[in-house]
Short mmCIF file of the C-alpha atoms (twelve columns), coordinates in Angstrom:
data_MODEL
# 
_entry.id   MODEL 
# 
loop_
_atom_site.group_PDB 
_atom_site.id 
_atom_site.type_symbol 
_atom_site.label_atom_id 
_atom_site.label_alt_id 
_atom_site.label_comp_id 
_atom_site.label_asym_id 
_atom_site.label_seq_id 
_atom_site.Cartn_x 
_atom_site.Cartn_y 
_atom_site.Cartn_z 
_atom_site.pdbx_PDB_model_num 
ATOM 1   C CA . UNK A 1   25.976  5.872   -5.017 1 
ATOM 2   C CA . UNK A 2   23.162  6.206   -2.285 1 
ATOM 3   C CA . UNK A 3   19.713  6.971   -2.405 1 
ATOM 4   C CA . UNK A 4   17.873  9.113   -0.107 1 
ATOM 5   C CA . UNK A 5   16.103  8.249   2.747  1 
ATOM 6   C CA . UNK A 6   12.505  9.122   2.536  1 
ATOM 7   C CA . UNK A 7   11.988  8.584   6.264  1 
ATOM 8   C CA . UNK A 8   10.653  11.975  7.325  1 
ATOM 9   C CA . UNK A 9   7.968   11.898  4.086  1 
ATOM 10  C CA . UNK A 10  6.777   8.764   5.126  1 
ATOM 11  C CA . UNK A 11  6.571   9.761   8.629  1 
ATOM 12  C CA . UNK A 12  4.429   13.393  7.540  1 
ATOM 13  C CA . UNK A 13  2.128   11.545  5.412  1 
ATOM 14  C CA . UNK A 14  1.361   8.792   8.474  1 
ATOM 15  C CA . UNK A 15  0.704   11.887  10.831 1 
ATOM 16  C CA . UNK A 16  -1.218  13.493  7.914  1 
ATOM 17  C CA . UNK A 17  -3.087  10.059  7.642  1 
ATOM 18  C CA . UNK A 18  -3.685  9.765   11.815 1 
ATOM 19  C CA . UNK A 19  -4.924  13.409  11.844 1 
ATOM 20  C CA . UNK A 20  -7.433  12.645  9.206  1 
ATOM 21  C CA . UNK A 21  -8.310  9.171   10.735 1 
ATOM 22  C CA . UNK A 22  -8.771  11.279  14.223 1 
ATOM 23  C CA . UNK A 23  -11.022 14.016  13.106 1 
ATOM 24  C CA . UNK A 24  -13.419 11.406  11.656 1 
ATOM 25  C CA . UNK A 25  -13.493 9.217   15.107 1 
ATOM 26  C CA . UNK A 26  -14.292 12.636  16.769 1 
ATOM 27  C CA . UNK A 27  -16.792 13.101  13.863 1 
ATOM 28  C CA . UNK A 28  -18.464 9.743   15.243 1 
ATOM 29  C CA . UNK A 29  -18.252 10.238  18.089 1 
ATOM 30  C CA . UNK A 30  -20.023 13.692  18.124 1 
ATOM 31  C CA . UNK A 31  -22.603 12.201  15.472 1 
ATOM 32  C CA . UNK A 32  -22.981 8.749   18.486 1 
ATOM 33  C CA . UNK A 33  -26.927 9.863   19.097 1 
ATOM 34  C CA . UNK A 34  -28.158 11.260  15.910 1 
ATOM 35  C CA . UNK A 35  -30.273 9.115   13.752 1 
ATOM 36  C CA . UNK A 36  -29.157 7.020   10.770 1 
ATOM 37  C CA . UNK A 37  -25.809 7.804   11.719 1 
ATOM 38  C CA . UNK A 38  -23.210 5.205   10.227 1 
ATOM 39  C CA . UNK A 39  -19.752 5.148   11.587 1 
ATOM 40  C CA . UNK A 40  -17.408 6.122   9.101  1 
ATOM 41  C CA . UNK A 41  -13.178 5.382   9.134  1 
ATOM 42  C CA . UNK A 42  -10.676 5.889   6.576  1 
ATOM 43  C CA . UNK A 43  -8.880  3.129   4.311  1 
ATOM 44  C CA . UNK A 44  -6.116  1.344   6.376  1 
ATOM 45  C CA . UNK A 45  -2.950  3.210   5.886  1 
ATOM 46  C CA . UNK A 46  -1.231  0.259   3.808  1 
ATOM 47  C CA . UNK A 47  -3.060  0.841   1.209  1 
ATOM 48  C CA . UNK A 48  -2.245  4.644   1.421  1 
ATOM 49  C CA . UNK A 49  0.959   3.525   1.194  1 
ATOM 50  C CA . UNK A 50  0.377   1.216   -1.720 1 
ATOM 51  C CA . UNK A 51  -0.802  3.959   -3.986 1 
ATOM 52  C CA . UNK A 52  2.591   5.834   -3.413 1 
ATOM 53  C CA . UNK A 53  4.217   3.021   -5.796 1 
ATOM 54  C CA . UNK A 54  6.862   2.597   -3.654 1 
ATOM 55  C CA . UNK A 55  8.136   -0.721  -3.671 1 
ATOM 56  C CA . UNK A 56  10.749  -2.728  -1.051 1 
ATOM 57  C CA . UNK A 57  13.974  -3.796  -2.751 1 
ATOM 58  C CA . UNK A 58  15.900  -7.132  -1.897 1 
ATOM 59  C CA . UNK A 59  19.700  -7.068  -1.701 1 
ATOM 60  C CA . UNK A 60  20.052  -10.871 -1.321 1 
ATOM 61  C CA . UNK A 61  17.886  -13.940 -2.067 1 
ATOM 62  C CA . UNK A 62  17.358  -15.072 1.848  1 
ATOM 63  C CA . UNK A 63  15.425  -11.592 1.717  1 
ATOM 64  C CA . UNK A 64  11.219  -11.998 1.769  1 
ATOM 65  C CA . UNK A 65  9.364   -11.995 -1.529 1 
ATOM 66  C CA . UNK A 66  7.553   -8.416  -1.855 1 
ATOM 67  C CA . UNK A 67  6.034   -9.429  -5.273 1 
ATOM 68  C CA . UNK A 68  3.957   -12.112 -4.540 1 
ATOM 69  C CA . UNK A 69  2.297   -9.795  -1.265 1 
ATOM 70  C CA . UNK A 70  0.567   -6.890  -3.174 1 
ATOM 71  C CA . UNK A 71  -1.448  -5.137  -0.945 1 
ATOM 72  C CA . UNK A 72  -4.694  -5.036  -2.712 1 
ATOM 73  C CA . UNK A 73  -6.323  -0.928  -3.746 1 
ATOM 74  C CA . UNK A 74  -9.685  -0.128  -3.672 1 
ATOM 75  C CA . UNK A 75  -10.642 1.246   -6.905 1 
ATOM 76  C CA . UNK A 76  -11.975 4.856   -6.957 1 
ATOM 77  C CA . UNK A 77  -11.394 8.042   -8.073 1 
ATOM 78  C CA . UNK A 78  -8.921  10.391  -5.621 1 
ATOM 79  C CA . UNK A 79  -9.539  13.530  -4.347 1 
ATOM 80  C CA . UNK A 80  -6.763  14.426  -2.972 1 
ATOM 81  C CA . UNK A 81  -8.024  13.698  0.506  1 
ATOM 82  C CA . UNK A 82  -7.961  10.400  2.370  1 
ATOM 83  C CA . UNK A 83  -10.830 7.982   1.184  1 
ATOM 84  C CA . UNK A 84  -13.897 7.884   4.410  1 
ATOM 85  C CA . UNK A 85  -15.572 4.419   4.725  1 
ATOM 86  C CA . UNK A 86  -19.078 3.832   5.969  1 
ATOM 87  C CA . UNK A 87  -20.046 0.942   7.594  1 
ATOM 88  C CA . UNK A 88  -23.163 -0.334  8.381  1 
ATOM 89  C CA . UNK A 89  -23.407 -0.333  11.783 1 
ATOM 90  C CA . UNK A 90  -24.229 2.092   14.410 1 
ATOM 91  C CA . UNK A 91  -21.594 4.324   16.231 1 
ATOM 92  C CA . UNK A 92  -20.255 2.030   19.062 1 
ATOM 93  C CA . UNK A 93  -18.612 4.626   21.719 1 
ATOM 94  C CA . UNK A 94  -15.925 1.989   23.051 1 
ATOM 95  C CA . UNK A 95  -15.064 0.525   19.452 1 
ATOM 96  C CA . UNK A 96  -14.441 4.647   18.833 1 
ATOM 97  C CA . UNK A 97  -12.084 4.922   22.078 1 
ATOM 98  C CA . UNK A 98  -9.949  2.291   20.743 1 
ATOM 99  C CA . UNK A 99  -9.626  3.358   17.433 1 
ATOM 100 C CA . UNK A 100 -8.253  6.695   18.971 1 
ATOM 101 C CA . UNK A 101 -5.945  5.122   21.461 1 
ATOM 102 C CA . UNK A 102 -4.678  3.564   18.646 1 
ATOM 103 C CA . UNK A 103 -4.371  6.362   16.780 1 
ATOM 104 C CA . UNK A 104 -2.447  7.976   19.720 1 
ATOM 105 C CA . UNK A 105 -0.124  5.022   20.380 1 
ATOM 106 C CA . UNK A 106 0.779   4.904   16.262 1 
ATOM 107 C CA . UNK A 107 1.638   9.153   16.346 1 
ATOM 108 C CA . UNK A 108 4.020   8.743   19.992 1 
ATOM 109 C CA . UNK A 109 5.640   5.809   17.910 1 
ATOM 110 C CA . UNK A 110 5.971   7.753   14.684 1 
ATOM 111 C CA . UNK A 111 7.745   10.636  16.974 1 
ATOM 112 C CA . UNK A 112 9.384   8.517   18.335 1 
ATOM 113 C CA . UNK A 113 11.323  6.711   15.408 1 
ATOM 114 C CA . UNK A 114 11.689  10.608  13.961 1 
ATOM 115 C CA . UNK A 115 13.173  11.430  17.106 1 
ATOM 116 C CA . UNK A 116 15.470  8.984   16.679 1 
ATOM 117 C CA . UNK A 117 16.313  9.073   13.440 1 
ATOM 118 C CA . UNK A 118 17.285  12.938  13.440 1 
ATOM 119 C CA . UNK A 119 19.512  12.128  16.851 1 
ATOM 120 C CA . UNK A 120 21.333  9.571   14.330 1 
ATOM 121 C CA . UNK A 121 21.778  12.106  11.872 1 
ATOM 122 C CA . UNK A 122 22.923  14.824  13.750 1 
ATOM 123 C CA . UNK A 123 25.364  12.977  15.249 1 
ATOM 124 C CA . UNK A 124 26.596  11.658  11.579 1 
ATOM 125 C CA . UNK A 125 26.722  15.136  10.497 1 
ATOM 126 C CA . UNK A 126 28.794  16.070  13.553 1 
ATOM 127 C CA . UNK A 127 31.136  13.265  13.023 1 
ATOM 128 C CA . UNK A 128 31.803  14.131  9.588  1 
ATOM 129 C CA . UNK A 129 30.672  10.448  8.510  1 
# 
């Protein structure tokens, strides 16, 4: 028996997460010259994933240990939405640009692998595998 493959899930919540993680760069960003402003970011998106209690599974021993590498999670209560950090410096306008290209090179991955992924499984389904 299989199990699914949550690949398109984990790929919605990652653009969910990049869309959040984008409107608060642009929120810096807009905020660069107002007063007392403190850049603000969201929690890094392993320990989004970390809270979905998903866990990687070993088939043989020569795979990596997961257990011992716990990706620590900041203690808090949810909302719902994705956690917004403050830090204590002022908004730095080129620190901003590359968090946003970044942002932009991890979505044109993510569509990417989903890209591929489908073509894989449209041609299964064709084949009748």
């Amino acid at each position: 028996m299989t199990t699914g493959v949550y690949l398109f899930d984990l790929a919605s919540q990652h653009a969910r997460y990049l869309a959040t993680r984008q409107a608060t760069i642009a929120g810096n960003v807009a905020n660069a010259n107002t007063p007392g402003y403190k850049a603000r970011d969201v929690v890094p998106f392993a320990q989004v994933l970390a809270r979905t209690g998903l866990d990687m599974s070993s088939t043989s021993a020569a795979h990596l240990e997961a257990q011992g590498n716990r990706i620590p999670v900041r203690e808090g209560a949810s909302t719902g939405n994705w956690e917004v950090l403050e830090s204590s410096s002022a908004v730095s306008l080129e620190q901003e640009m590359l968090k946003a290209g970044t942002v932009s090179r991890e979505h044109n991955l993510d569509t990417a692998v989903v890209k591929s992924f489908h073509r894989m499984l449209m041609a299964a389904v064709r084949s009748g595998s």
